[in-house]
Coordinates of C-alpha atoms in Angstrom, one line a residue:
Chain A
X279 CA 19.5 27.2 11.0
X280 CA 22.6 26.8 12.7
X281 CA 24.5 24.7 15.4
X282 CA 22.1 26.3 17.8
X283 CA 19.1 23.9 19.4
X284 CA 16.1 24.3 17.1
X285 CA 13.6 25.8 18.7
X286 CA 9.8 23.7 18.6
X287 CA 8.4 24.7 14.9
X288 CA 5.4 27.3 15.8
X289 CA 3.2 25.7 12.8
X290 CA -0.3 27.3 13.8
X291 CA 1.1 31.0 13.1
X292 CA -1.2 32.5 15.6
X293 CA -0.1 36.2 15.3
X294 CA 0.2 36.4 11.5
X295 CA -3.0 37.8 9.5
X296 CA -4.5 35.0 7.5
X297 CA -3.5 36.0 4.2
X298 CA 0.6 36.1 5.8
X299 CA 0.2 33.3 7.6
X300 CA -1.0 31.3 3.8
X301 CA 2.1 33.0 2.6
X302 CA 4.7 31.7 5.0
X303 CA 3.2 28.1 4.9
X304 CA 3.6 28.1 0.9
X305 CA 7.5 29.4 1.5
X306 CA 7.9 27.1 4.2
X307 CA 6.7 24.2 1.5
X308 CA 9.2 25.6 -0.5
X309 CA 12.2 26.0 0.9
X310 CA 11.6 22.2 2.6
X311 CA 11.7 21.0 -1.0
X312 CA 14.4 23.2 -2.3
X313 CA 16.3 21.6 0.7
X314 CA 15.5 18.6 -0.2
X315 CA 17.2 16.1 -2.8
X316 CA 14.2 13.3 -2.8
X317 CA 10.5 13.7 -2.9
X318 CA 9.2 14.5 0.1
X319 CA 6.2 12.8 1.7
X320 CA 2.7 14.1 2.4
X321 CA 3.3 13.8 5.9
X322 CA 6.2 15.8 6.4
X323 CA 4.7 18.3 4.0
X324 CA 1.9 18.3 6.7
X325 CA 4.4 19.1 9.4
X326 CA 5.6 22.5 8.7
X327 CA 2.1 24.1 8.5
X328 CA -1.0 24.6 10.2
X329 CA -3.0 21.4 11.3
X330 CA -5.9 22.4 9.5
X331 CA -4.6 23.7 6.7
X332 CA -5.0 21.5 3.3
X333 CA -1.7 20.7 2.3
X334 CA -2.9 20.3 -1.3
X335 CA -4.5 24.5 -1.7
X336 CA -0.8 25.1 -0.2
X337 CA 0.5 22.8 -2.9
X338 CA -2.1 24.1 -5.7
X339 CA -1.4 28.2 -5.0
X340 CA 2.9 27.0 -4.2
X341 CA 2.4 25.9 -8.2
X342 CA 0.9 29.1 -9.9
X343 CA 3.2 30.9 -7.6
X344 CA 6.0 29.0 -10.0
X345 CA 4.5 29.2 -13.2
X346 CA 7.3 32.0 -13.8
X347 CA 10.2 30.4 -12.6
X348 CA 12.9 28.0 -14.7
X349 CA 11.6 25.6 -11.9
X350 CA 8.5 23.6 -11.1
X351 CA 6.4 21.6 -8.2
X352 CA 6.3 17.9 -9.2
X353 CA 4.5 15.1 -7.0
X354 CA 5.8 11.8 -7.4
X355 CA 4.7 8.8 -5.4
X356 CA 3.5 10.0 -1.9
X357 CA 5.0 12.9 -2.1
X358 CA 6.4 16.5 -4.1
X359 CA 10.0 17.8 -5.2
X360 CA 11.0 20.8 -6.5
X361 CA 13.0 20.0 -10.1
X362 CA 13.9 22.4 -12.8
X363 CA 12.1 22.4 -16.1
X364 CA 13.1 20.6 -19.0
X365 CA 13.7 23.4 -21.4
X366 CA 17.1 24.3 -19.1
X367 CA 18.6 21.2 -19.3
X368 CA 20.7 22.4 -22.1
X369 CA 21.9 25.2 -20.0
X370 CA 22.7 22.6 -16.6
X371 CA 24.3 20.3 -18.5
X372 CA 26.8 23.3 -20.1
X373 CA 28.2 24.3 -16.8
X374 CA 26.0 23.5 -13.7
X375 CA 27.9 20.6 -11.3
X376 CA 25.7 18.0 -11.7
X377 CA 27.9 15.0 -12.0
X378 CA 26.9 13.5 -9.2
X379 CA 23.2 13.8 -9.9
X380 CA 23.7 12.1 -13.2
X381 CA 22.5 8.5 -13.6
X382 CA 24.8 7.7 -16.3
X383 CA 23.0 4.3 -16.8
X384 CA 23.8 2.0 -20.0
X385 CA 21.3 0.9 -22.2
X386 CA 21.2 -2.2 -20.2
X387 CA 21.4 -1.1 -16.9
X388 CA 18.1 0.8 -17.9
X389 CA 16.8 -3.0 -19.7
X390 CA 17.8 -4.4 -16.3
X391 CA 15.7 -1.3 -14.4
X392 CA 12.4 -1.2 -16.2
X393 CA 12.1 -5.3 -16.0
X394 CA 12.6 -4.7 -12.3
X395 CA 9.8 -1.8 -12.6
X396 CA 7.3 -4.2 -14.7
X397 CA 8.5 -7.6 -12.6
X398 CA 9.1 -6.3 -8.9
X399 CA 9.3 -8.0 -6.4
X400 CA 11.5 -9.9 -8.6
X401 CA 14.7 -11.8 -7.5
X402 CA 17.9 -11.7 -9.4
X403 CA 17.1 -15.5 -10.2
X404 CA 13.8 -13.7 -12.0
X405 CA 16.1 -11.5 -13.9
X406 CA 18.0 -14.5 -15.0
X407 CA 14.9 -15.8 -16.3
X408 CA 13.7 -12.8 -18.0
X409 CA 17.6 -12.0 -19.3
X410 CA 18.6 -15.5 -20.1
X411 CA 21.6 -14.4 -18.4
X412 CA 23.1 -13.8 -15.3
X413 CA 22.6 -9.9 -13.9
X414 CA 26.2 -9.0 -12.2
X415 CA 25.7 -7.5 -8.8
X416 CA 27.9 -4.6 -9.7
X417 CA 24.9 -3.6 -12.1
X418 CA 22.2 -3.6 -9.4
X419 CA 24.8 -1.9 -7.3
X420 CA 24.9 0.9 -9.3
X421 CA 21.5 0.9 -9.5
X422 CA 20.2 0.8 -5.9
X423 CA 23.0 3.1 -5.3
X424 CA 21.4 6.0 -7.0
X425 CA 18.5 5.3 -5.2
X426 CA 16.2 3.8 -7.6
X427 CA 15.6 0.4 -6.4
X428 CA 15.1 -0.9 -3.2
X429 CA 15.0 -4.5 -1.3
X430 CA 11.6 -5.9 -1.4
X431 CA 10.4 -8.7 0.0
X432 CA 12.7 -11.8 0.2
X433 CA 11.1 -14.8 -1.8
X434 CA 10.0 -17.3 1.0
X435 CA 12.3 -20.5 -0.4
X436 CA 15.5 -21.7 0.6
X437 CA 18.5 -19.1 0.7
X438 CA 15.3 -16.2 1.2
X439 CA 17.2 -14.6 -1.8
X440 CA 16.7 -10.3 -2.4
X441 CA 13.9 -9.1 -4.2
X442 CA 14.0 -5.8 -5.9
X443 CA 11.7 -3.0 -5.9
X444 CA 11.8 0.4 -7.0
X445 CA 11.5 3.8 -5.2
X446 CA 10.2 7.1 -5.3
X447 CA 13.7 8.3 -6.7
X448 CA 12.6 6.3 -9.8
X449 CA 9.1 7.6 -10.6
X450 CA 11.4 11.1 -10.0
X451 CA 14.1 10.3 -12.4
X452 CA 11.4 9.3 -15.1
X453 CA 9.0 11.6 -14.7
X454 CA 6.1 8.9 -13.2
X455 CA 3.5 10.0 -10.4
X456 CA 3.2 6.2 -9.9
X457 CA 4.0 3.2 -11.5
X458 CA 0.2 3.0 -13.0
X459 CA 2.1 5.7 -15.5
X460 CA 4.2 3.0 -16.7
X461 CA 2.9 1.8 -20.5
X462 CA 1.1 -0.8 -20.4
X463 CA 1.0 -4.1 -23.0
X464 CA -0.5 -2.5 -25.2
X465 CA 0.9 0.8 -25.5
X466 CA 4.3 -1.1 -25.5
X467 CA 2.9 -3.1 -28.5
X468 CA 1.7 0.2 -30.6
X469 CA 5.3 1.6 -30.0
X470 CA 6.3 -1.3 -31.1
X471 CA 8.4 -2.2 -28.3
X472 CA 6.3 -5.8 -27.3
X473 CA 5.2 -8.7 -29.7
X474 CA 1.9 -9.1 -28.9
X475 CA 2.5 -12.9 -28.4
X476 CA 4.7 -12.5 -25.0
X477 CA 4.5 -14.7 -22.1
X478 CA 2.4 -12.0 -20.4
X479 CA -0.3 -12.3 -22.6
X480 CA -2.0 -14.2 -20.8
X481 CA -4.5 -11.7 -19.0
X482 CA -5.1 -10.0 -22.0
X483 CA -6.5 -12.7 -23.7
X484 CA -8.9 -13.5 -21.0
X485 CA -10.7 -10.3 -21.3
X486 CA -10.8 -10.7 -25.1
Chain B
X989 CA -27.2 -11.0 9.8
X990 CA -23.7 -9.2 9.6
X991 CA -24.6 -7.9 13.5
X992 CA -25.6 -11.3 14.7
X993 CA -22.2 -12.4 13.2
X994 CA -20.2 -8.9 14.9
X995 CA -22.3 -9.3 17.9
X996 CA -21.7 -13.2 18.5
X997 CA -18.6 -13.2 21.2
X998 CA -17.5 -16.6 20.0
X999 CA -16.0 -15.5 16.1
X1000 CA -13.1 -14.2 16.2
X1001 CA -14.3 -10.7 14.6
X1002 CA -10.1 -9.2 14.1
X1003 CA -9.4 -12.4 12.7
X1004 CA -12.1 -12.5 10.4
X1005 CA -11.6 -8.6 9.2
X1006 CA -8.1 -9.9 8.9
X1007 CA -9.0 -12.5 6.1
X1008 CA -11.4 -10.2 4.8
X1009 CA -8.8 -7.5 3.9
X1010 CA -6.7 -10.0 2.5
X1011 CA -9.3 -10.9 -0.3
X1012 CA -10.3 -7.5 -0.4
X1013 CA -6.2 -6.6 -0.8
X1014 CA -6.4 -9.6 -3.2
X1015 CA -9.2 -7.6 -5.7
X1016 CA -7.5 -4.5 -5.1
X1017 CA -4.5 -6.3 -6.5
X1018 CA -5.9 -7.4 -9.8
X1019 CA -7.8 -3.8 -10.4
X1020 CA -4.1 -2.1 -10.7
X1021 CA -3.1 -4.6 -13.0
X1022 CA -1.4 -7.0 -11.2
X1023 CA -1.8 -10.9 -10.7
X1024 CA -0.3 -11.8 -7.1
X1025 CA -3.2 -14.4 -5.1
X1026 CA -3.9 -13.9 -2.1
X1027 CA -1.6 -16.2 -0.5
X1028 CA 1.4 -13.9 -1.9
X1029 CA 0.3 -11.1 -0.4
X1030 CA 0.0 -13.3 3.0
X1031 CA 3.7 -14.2 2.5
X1032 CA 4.6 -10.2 2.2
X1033 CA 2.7 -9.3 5.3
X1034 CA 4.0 -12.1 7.6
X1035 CA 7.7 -12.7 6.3
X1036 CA 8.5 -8.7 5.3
X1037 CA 11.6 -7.5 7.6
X1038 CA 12.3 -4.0 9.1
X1039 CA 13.9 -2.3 5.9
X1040 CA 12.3 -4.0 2.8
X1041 CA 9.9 -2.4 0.7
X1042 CA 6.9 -4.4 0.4
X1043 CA 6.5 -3.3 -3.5
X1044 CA 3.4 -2.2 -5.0
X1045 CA 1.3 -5.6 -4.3
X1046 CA 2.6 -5.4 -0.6
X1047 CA 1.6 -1.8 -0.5
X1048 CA -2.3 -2.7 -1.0
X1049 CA -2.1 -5.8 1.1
X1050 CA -0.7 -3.3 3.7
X1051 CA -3.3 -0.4 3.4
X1052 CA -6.3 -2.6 3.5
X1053 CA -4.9 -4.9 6.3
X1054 CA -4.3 -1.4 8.4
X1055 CA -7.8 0.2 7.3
X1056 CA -9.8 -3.0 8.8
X1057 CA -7.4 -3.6 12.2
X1058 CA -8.2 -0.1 14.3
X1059 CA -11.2 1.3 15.1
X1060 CA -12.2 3.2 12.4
X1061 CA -11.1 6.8 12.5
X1062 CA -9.6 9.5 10.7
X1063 CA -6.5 8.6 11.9
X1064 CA -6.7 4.6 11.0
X1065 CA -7.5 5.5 7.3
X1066 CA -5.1 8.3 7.2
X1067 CA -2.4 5.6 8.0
X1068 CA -3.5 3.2 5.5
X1069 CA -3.9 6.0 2.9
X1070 CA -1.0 7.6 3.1
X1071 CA -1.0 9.8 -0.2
X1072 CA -4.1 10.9 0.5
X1073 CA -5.3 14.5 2.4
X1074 CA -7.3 15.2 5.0
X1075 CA -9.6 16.4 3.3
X1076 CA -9.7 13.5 0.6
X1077 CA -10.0 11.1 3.6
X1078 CA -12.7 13.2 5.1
X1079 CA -15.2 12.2 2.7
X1080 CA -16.2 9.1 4.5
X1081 CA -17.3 10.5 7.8
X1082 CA -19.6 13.6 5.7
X1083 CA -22.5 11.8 5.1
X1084 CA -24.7 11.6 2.1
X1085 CA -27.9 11.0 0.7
X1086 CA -30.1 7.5 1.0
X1087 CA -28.7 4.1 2.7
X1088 CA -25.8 2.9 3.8
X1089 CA -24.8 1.2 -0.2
X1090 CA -26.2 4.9 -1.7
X1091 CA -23.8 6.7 0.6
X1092 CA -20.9 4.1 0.0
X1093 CA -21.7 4.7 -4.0
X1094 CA -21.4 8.4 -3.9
X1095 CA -18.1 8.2 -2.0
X1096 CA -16.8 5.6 -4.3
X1097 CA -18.1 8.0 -7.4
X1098 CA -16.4 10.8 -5.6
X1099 CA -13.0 9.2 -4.8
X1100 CA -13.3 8.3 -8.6
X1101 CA -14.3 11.2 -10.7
X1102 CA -11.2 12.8 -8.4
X1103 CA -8.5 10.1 -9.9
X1104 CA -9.9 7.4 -12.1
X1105 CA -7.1 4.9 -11.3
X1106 CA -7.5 5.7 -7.4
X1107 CA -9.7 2.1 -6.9
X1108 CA -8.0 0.9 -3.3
X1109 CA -9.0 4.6 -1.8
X1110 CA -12.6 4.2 -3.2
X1111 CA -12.7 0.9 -1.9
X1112 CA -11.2 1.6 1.4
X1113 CA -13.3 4.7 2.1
X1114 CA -16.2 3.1 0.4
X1115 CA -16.4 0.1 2.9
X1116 CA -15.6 2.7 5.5
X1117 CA -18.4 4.8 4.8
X1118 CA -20.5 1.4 4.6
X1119 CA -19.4 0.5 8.2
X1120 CA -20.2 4.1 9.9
X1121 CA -23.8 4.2 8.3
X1122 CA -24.4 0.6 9.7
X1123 CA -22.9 2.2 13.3
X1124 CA -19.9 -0.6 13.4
X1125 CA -16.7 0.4 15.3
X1126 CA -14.4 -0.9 12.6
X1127 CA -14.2 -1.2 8.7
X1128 CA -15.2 -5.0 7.6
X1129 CA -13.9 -4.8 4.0
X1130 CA -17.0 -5.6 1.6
X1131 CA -17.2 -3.8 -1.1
X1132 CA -13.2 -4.3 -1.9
X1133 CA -13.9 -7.5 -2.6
X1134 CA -16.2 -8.1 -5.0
X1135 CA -16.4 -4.9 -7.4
X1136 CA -14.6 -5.8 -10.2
X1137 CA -12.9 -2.9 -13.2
X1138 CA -15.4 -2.7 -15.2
X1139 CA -18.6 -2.1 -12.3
X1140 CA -16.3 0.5 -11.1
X1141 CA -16.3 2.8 -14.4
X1142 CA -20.5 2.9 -13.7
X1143 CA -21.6 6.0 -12.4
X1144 CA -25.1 7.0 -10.6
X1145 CA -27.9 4.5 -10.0
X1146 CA -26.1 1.8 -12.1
X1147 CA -23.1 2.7 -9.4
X1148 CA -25.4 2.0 -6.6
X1149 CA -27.0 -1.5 -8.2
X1150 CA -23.8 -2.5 -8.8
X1151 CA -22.5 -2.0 -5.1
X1152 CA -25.9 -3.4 -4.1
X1153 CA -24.9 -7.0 -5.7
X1154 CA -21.5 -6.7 -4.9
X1155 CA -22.4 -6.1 -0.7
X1156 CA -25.4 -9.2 -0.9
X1157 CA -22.4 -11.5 -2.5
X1158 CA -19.6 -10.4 -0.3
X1159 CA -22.2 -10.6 2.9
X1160 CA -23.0 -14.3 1.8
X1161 CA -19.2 -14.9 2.0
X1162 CA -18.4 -13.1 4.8
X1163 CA -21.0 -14.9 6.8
X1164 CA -20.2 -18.5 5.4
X1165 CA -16.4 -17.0 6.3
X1166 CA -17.1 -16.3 10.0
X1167 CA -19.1 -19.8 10.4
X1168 CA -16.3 -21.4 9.7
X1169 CA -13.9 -19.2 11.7
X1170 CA -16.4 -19.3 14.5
X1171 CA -16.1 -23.3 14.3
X1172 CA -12.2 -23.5 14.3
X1173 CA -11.8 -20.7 17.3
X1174 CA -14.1 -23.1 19.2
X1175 CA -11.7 -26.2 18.4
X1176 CA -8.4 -23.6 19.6
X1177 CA -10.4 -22.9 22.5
X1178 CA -10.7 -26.3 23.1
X1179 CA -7.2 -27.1 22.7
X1180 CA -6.1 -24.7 24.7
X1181 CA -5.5 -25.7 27.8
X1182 CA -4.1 -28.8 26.9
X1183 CA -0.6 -26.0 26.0
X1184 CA 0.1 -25.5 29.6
X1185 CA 1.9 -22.9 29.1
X1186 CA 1.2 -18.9 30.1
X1187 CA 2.8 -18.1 26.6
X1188 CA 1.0 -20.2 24.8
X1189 CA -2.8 -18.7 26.0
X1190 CA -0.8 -15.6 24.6
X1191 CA 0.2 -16.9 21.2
X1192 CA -3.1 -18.5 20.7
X1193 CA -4.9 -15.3 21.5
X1194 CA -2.1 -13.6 18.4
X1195 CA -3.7 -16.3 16.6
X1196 CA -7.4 -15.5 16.6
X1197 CA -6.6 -11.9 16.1
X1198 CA -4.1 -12.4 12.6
X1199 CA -4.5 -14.0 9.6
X1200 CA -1.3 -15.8 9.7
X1201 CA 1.5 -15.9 11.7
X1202 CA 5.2 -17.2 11.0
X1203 CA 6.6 -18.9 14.1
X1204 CA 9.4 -15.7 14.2
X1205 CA 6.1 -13.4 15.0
X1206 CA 6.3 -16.1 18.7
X1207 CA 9.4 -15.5 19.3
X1208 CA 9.4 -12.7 21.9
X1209 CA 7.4 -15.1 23.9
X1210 CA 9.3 -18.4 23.6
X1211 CA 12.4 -19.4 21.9
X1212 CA 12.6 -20.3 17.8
X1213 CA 12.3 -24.4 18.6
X1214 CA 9.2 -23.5 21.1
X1215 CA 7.5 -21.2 18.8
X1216 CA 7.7 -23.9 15.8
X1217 CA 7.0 -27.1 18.1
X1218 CA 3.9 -24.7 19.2
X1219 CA 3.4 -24.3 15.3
X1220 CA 3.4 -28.1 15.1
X1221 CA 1.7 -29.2 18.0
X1222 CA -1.2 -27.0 16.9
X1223 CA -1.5 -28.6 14.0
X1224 CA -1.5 -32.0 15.4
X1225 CA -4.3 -31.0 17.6
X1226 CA -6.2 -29.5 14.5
X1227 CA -6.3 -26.4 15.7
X1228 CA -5.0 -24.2 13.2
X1229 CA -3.5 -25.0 9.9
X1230 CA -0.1 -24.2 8.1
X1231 CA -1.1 -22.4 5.0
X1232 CA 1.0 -22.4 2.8
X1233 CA 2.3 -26.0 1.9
X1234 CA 5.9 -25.4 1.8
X1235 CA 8.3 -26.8 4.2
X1236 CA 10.5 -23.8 5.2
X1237 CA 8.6 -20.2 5.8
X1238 CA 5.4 -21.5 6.8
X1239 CA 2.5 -19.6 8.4
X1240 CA 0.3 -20.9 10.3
X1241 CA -3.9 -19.6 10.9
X1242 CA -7.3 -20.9 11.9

């Protein structure tokens, strides 16, 4: 590290004894996603070790190695971070510096994010239809601004408005490994969250 | 019959993996839950621009449509399958037990007693499996499209029978599929050198290789109001079709 020219990564580790050379692959892995504020994909995982090597026993062994520490591997989307465990929260949020990392989200921001999660691609006109209401570009701001949505696709009609989509940041921040995790109808239903007479029914019905 | 079809130089075979992996993507679709048709997913690989996210629809569309276009490879699934390892992808090229569909079950079974909701890699390294054992250079995507949820959740020899009746239906459409493609590349052909033009041999070779293209896709070879009369003029000949019935962002394909 440094302001000197870094040097081509040796990857293959010729000179280190097997067992070593595991070793300094699983710290590599981990101080890439210590470093690292986003998830970080399988392929650039795959770049700091051996070409042979499987990223996932690196992954698998990195994880045990962890089992003692206030801190854990997580994989989200295509790819891992590092992220502290629940039960320190408490102690963060007394003192760490973690404004910044905060999403700080109202209730309807978060409305605004998961119709975007069940809905994406979705336009702000789709939001309009889904809120009834305009949604105020300050409050996608703030959401694409922490990172958890993204411009999709623009809808092929006149004006090609923005759609939304979200990110990897957002299975992160809720604890997804994809959006498959998100509950579905009918879990929504039993949590009694959905009427089971929505305009989405539709599918559900047809397998009945 | 799925050789004769490979083998005969007139169908236009990247074209016609093309539209396959677009009904395939289409299936894959509805398995995770969604309900975006095929022409959607069309719009998301033709009209997405350098830094949108095609979203989780555009994501399949995208893996299956890279799985079937290079020759198939380590490498060309690794790049459609992103999330998954090496050594996950490497289950295609090990070879199993019994024919061709046997092998492509066990994979699927495989890819599936790994990660139950993991249906577009079972699919993808299932047809890929399918293609090595029949000795094709590239994936033709099969099995993606006609194994629906609930076939998937068999296991074993019910597995196999079900990928057995899925292959015999998706072969009767993929043939009936490449007649027809076969027919319209003829008419291009035909058409061709009425265009005059050395861009326009170029473009019409873009279009017997894609699924659809947007006239913006022409426009490092000719301007935006050459690339659309091209569009048009096509059409007017009968040569290709625009595909999606709306007047602005059209595609156009055999």
């Amino acid at each position: 590290m440094g302001k000197t020219r870094t040097p081509e990564l040796d990857r293959e580790l010729p000179d280190l004894p097997p067992e070593l050379r595991w070793r300094e692959w699983m710290k590599r892995i981990e101080a890439v996603l210590f470093a690292s504020g986003a998830p970080v994909a399988r392929e650039d995982l795959a770049r700091v070790v051996g070409q042979g090597a499987s990223l996932d026993l690196l992954i698998d062994d990195l994880r045990v190695d962890l089992d003692a520490r206030p801190y854990e591997l997580a994989k989200v989307g295509n790819g891992w971070l590092l992220r502290t465990r629940p039960a320190y929260a408490s102690a963060i949020r007394a003192v760490a510096d973690i404004a910044d990392q905060a999403l700080n989200l109202s209730d309807y921001d978060i409305a605004v994010l998961a119709a975007i999660a069940y809905h994406q691609p979705v336009s702000r006109d789709g939001l309009k239809d889904i809120f009834g209401k305009d949604i105020s570009r300050d409050l996608i701001g703030r959401l694409s601004e922490r990172g958890l949505i993204a411009p999709g696709p623009r809808e092929p009609r006149r004006g090609a408005p923005y759609t939304f989509v979200t990110t990897d940041a957002f299975l992160a921040a809720f604890d997804l490994t994809s959006l498959a995790d998100l509950p579905d109808q009918e879990q929504l239903q039993d949590a009694g969250l959905a009427q089971a007479n929505s305009a989405d029914q539709g599918d559900d019905a047809a397998l009945d | 019959m799925l050789e004769r079809a490979q083998a005969n130089g007139a169908a236009p075979q990247a074209l016609w993996r093309a539209r396959l992996a677009l009904g395939a993507a289409a299936q894959s679709v509805r398995l995770s839950g969604r309900s975006e048709p095929e022409a959607a997913l069309r719009d998301i690989i033709c009209l997405l621009r350098p830094g949108e996210q095609p979203g989780p629809a555009g994501e399949i569309a995208q893996a299956w449509r890279l799985a079937a276009t290079r020759p198939l490879s380590d490498a060309s699934l690794q790049r459609a399958l992103p999330g998954l390892s090496a050594q996950q992808i490497g289950v295609w090229d090990r070879g199993g037990h019994g024919g061709p569909v046997a092998q492509a079950a066990q994979v699927i079974e495989a890819v599936l007693s790994d990660a139950p909701r993991a249906h577009l890699a079972a699919l993808i390294l299932g047809d890929a499996v399918l293609a090595r054992s029949f000795g094709w250079t590239h994936l033709v995507p099969l099995l993606g499209s006609n194994l629906p949820g609930r076939e998937l959740k068999l296991r074993g020899d019910a597995l196999r029978l079900a990928c057995h009746t899925a292959l015999v239906k998706s072969v009767r459409d993929a043939l009936a599929l490449a007649t027809d493609l076969t027919r319209r590349a003829v008419r291009l052909h035909s058409v061709a050198p009425k265009l005059r033009s050395k861009q326009a041999a170029i473009a019409v070779e873009m279009f017997l290789t894609r699924d659809a293209i947007a006239p913006a896709a022409l426009v490092p070879l000719m301007s935006d109001r050459a690339a659309r009369r091209l569009c048009d003029r096509l059409v007017g000949l009968g040569a290709v079709r625009e595909l999606t019935g709306r007047d602005t962002f059209r595609l156009y394909g055999l």
